[in-house]
Amino acid sequence: MTENLHTHTVRCGHAQGTEEEYVQAAIAAGFRVLGFSDHAPQPFPTDYRSKVRMTMDALPEYADTVRTLQNRYAEQISVPLGLEAEYYPQCFKELLLRARDNGIEYLILGQHYLHNEYDLNPLVHTFKPTEDPAILDQYCNQLIDGMQTGAFTYVCHPDVVNFVGDPKEYDRQMARICREAKACGLPLEINLWGMYNQKNYPLPHFWELAAQEGNAVVLGSDAHRPDVVNNPECEAVALQLVEQLGLHLLDHIPIHRI
């Protein structure tokens, strides 16, 4: 693994270390590319405050910090500036404007919550086990709508939704995601942070579906600490999965600039 576009910072409230420590770890591991993609601030139209993403006020400083590192380490590594964002239909147009105004280069699509987040009480978190087919359907519809915007470089942890209901319904819905990703030319990410933390993803059965559909895949560190930017143990497991299923792993991740 020499390219990673999925890296977080302390601004999201659940990561550690400085940006420079992440860059130095990537250089030490022989990476060619380390993209920062912290959890995107969302322009919520109410006073709702998320606990898992940077605030909009922090976006300029985030962008400036990454640009400083781009210049400082230009001879050693490429450090593109991105965000990991949910597709929230009520917020997305404004998010794109704010991102472009701050020089954000790319977005990756990671749907952790449904609808627009601020308008649900209680929140529907995709990590939470559910047998409800309506939640699975909403997740898939929202992810597909996000893909169809044409704004994203790839889809993060598409198998994050923790559906424990009818297996046939899971297969039907997730095949929709795989087909639409292929139609949109978007790779799907095998997420090493989920593997490292023994979460419900990566789910091997999902990747069987992706193999059947012929999806392109990438590896994402999803690093929340500098010491896991390079994760050789999890990478080896992911590569074994790729080989066993015959998945099409990209050597280079083309960045779609917003």
Short mmCIF file of C-alpha atoms in Angstrom, two decimals:
data_model
loop_
_atom_site.label_atom_id
_atom_site.label_comp_id
_atom_site.label_asym_id
_atom_site.label_seq_id
_atom_site.Cartn_x
_atom_site.Cartn_y
_atom_site.Cartn_z
CA MET A 1 0.00 0.00 0.00
CA THR A 2 1.56 3.26 -1.11
CA GLU A 3 -1.50 5.51 -1.36
CA ASN A 4 -4.07 6.37 1.29
CA LEU A 5 -6.75 9.03 0.89
CA HIS A 6 -8.52 8.34 4.20
CA THR A 7 -6.84 10.10 7.13
CA HIS A 8 -8.35 12.00 10.06
CA THR A 9 -7.25 14.74 12.44
CA VAL A 10 -7.99 15.74 16.03
CA ARG A 11 -10.65 18.18 14.81
CA CYS A 12 -13.20 15.38 14.46
CA GLY A 13 -13.05 14.81 18.22
CA HIS A 14 -12.10 11.12 18.10
CA ALA A 15 -8.62 11.08 16.54
CA GLN A 16 -5.12 11.64 17.93
CA GLY A 17 -1.81 13.12 16.84
CA THR A 18 -0.69 16.03 14.70
CA GLU A 19 -1.01 16.17 10.94
CA GLU A 20 2.75 16.26 10.62
CA GLU A 21 3.05 13.02 12.61
CA TYR A 22 0.70 11.34 10.13
CA VAL A 23 2.76 12.61 7.19
CA GLN A 24 6.02 11.50 8.75
CA ALA A 25 4.58 8.04 9.45
CA ALA A 26 3.48 7.77 5.82
CA ILE A 27 6.91 8.78 4.54
CA ALA A 28 8.59 6.25 6.84
CA ALA A 29 6.32 3.56 5.42
CA GLY A 30 7.20 4.45 1.84
CA PHE A 31 3.86 5.98 0.86
CA ARG A 32 3.68 8.10 -2.26
CA VAL A 33 0.36 9.72 -1.29
CA LEU A 34 -1.27 10.56 2.04
CA GLY A 35 -4.57 12.36 1.66
CA PHE A 36 -6.23 14.04 4.62
CA SER A 37 -10.00 13.55 4.66
CA ASP A 38 -11.26 14.50 8.09
CA HIS A 39 -14.97 14.27 8.84
CA ALA A 40 -16.57 17.12 6.96
CA PRO A 41 -18.25 19.94 8.85
CA GLN A 42 -21.89 20.12 7.86
CA PRO A 43 -23.78 23.41 7.37
CA PHE A 44 -26.73 22.31 9.47
CA PRO A 45 -29.57 24.86 9.32
CA THR A 46 -30.32 24.53 13.05
CA ASP A 47 -28.28 24.79 16.25
CA TYR A 48 -27.64 21.03 16.17
CA ARG A 49 -24.01 20.21 16.95
CA SER A 50 -22.37 16.96 15.89
CA LYS A 51 -19.82 15.33 18.20
CA VAL A 52 -18.01 13.41 15.46
CA ARG A 53 -16.85 16.06 12.98
CA MET A 54 -15.01 19.35 12.87
CA THR A 55 -16.97 22.57 13.13
CA MET A 56 -17.33 24.79 10.10
CA ASP A 57 -15.19 27.40 11.88
CA ALA A 58 -12.31 24.89 11.94
CA LEU A 59 -12.32 24.28 8.19
CA PRO A 60 -10.02 27.19 7.15
CA GLU A 61 -7.37 26.25 9.71
CA TYR A 62 -7.59 22.57 8.67
CA ALA A 63 -7.05 23.54 5.06
CA ASP A 64 -4.17 25.87 5.88
CA THR A 65 -2.44 23.21 8.00
CA VAL A 66 -2.60 20.61 5.24
CA ARG A 67 -1.40 23.11 2.62
CA THR A 68 1.60 23.93 4.82
CA LEU A 69 2.49 20.24 4.90
CA GLN A 70 1.98 19.95 1.14
CA ASN A 71 4.69 22.56 0.68
CA ARG A 72 6.98 21.32 3.46
CA TYR A 73 7.07 17.72 2.22
CA ALA A 74 6.56 18.30 -1.51
CA GLU A 75 9.82 16.51 -2.39
CA GLN A 76 8.90 13.42 -0.36
CA ILE A 77 5.17 12.78 -0.62
CA SER A 78 1.93 14.10 -2.12
CA VAL A 79 -0.54 15.35 0.53
CA PRO A 80 -3.92 16.09 -1.11
CA LEU A 81 -6.56 17.96 0.87
CA GLY A 82 -9.94 16.30 1.21
CA LEU A 83 -12.94 15.60 3.41
CA GLU A 84 -14.93 12.49 4.27
CA ALA A 85 -18.55 13.51 3.93
CA GLU A 86 -21.99 12.03 4.28
CA TYR A 87 -24.49 12.79 1.57
CA TYR A 88 -27.11 14.90 3.33
CA PRO A 89 -29.53 16.19 0.68
CA GLN A 90 -30.50 19.31 2.64
CA CYS A 91 -26.88 20.31 3.29
CA PHE A 92 -24.89 19.04 0.32
CA LYS A 93 -25.05 22.05 -2.00
CA GLU A 94 -23.86 24.39 0.76
CA LEU A 95 -21.17 21.92 1.84
CA LEU A 96 -19.76 21.87 -1.69
CA LEU A 97 -19.65 25.67 -1.76
CA ARG A 98 -17.85 25.86 1.58
CA ALA A 99 -15.42 23.11 0.59
CA ARG A 100 -14.53 24.81 -2.68
CA ASP A 101 -14.13 28.17 -0.97
CA ASN A 102 -11.53 26.59 1.31
CA GLY A 103 -9.60 24.85 -1.45
CA ILE A 104 -10.73 21.30 -0.67
CA GLU A 105 -9.52 19.11 -3.50
CA TYR A 106 -11.59 15.95 -3.09
CA LEU A 107 -14.39 14.25 -1.17
CA ILE A 108 -14.85 10.64 -0.17
CA LEU A 109 -18.34 9.36 0.63
CA GLY A 110 -18.86 7.82 4.08
CA GLN A 111 -22.48 7.51 5.23
CA HIS A 112 -22.44 7.16 9.03
CA TYR A 113 -25.91 8.62 9.64
CA LEU A 114 -29.13 8.75 7.64
CA HIS A 115 -31.42 11.49 6.35
CA ASN A 116 -29.75 14.81 7.29
CA GLU A 117 -28.52 13.80 10.77
CA TYR A 118 -29.85 16.94 12.47
CA ASP A 119 -33.47 16.06 11.67
CA LEU A 120 -33.55 12.66 13.41
CA ASN A 121 -34.10 12.04 17.11
CA PRO A 122 -32.82 9.53 17.96
CA LEU A 123 -30.02 9.39 15.40
CA VAL A 124 -29.89 6.42 13.07
CA HIS A 125 -26.26 5.31 13.13
CA THR A 126 -25.29 2.83 10.45
CA PHE A 127 -22.98 0.94 12.86
CA LYS A 128 -25.93 -0.04 15.04
CA PRO A 129 -27.29 -3.55 14.36
CA THR A 130 -30.75 -3.49 12.81
CA GLU A 131 -33.22 -5.91 11.28
CA ASP A 132 -35.29 -3.09 9.82
CA PRO A 133 -35.30 -3.29 6.00
CA ALA A 134 -36.39 0.35 5.83
CA ILE A 135 -33.09 1.43 7.39
CA LEU A 136 -31.13 -0.69 4.92
CA ASP A 137 -33.16 0.74 2.05
CA GLN A 138 -32.58 4.32 3.23
CA TYR A 139 -28.85 3.70 3.59
CA CYS A 140 -28.61 2.30 0.07
CA ASN A 141 -30.78 5.02 -1.45
CA GLN A 142 -28.78 7.76 0.24
CA LEU A 143 -25.43 6.28 -0.74
CA ILE A 144 -26.59 5.91 -4.33
CA ASP A 145 -27.88 9.49 -4.39
CA GLY A 146 -24.48 10.61 -3.13
CA MET A 147 -22.64 8.66 -5.80
CA GLN A 148 -24.84 10.18 -8.48
CA THR A 149 -23.80 13.73 -7.55
CA GLY A 150 -20.49 13.12 -9.32
CA ALA A 151 -18.68 14.89 -6.47
CA PHE A 152 -16.90 11.96 -4.82
CA THR A 153 -13.61 10.16 -5.45
CA TYR A 154 -14.66 6.87 -3.88
CA VAL A 155 -17.05 5.23 -1.41
CA CYS A 156 -15.69 4.60 2.10
CA HIS A 157 -16.64 1.41 3.95
CA PRO A 158 -19.75 0.72 1.85
CA ASP A 159 -20.36 -2.33 4.06
CA VAL A 160 -20.62 -0.24 7.25
CA VAL A 161 -24.39 -0.68 7.53
CA ASN A 162 -24.92 -3.35 10.18
CA PHE A 163 -28.00 -5.12 8.82
CA VAL A 164 -28.76 -8.40 10.61
CA GLY A 165 -32.14 -9.09 9.03
CA ASP A 166 -33.12 -11.09 5.94
CA PRO A 167 -29.90 -12.13 4.09
CA LYS A 168 -31.68 -12.07 0.73
CA GLU A 169 -32.72 -8.46 1.32
CA TYR A 170 -29.15 -7.57 2.28
CA ASP A 171 -27.83 -9.13 -0.93
CA ARG A 172 -30.43 -7.38 -3.08
CA GLN A 173 -29.78 -3.97 -1.61
CA MET A 174 -26.00 -4.15 -1.45
CA ALA A 175 -25.85 -5.39 -5.04
CA ARG A 176 -27.58 -2.10 -5.91
CA ILE A 177 -24.70 -0.20 -4.30
CA CYS A 178 -22.11 -2.26 -6.15
CA ARG A 179 -23.83 -1.81 -9.51
CA GLU A 180 -24.26 1.94 -9.07
CA ALA A 181 -20.67 2.41 -7.93
CA LYS A 182 -19.49 0.61 -11.06
CA ALA A 183 -21.82 2.67 -13.24
CA CYS A 184 -20.50 5.88 -11.67
CA GLY A 185 -16.86 4.78 -11.96
CA LEU A 186 -16.37 4.94 -8.19
CA PRO A 187 -14.09 2.49 -6.37
CA LEU A 188 -15.25 0.88 -3.12
CA GLU A 189 -13.00 0.99 -0.06
CA ILE A 190 -11.89 -1.97 2.03
CA ASN A 191 -11.53 -0.22 5.37
CA LEU A 192 -8.52 -1.18 7.50
CA TRP A 193 -9.60 0.83 10.57
CA GLY A 194 -12.78 -1.23 10.85
CA MET A 195 -10.70 -4.38 10.60
CA TYR A 196 -8.19 -3.15 13.18
CA ASN A 197 -10.97 -2.36 15.64
CA GLN A 198 -12.89 -5.58 14.89
CA LYS A 199 -16.03 -3.74 13.83
CA ASN A 200 -18.80 -5.20 11.69
CA TYR A 201 -16.85 -4.24 8.57
CA PRO A 202 -15.12 -5.13 6.31
CA LEU A 203 -17.70 -7.85 5.80
CA PRO A 204 -16.34 -10.64 3.54
CA HIS A 205 -19.79 -11.45 2.15
CA PHE A 206 -20.21 -7.88 0.89
CA TRP A 207 -16.94 -8.20 -0.98
CA GLU A 208 -18.17 -11.42 -2.56
CA LEU A 209 -21.01 -9.34 -4.00
CA ALA A 210 -18.55 -6.68 -5.16
CA ALA A 211 -16.45 -9.36 -6.85
CA GLN A 212 -19.52 -10.66 -8.67
CA GLU A 213 -20.31 -7.15 -9.93
CA GLY A 214 -16.69 -6.47 -10.94
CA ASN A 215 -16.17 -3.41 -8.76
CA ALA A 216 -12.85 -1.64 -8.51
CA VAL A 217 -11.60 -1.50 -4.92
CA VAL A 218 -9.08 0.49 -2.91
CA LEU A 219 -7.61 0.13 0.56
CA GLY A 220 -8.20 2.90 3.09
CA SER A 221 -6.28 3.23 6.35
CA ASP A 222 -9.02 5.44 7.82
CA ALA A 223 -6.23 6.40 10.22
CA HIS A 224 -7.28 8.05 13.46
CA ARG A 225 -3.75 7.76 14.89
CA PRO A 226 -0.36 8.20 13.23
CA ASP A 227 0.76 4.68 14.18
CA VAL A 228 -1.96 3.08 12.04
CA VAL A 229 -1.39 5.08 8.87
CA ASN A 230 0.64 2.03 7.90
CA ASN A 231 -1.14 -1.11 9.08
CA PRO A 232 0.70 -4.08 7.56
CA GLU A 233 -1.17 -6.77 9.50
CA CYS A 234 -4.60 -5.58 8.41
CA GLU A 235 -3.33 -4.81 4.93
CA ALA A 236 -2.16 -8.41 4.59
CA VAL A 237 -5.63 -9.69 5.55
CA ALA A 238 -7.25 -7.30 3.07
CA LEU A 239 -4.90 -8.37 0.28
CA GLN A 240 -5.67 -12.00 1.02
CA LEU A 241 -9.38 -11.19 0.64
CA VAL A 242 -8.67 -9.42 -2.64
CA GLU A 243 -6.75 -12.42 -3.95
CA GLN A 244 -9.28 -15.02 -2.79
CA LEU A 245 -12.21 -13.22 -4.39
CA GLY A 246 -10.41 -11.94 -7.47
CA LEU A 247 -11.22 -8.33 -6.68
CA HIS A 248 -9.84 -5.57 -8.90
CA LEU A 249 -7.54 -3.61 -6.59
CA LEU A 250 -6.36 -0.26 -7.94
CA ASP A 251 -2.65 0.48 -7.69
CA HIS A 252 -3.39 4.19 -8.04
CA ILE A 253 -6.44 6.08 -6.77
CA PRO A 254 -7.47 8.80 -9.25
CA ILE A 255 -8.64 11.90 -7.38
CA HIS A 256 -11.83 13.48 -8.64
CA ARG A 257 -11.44 17.20 -7.94
CA ILE A 258 -14.59 18.92 -6.77
#
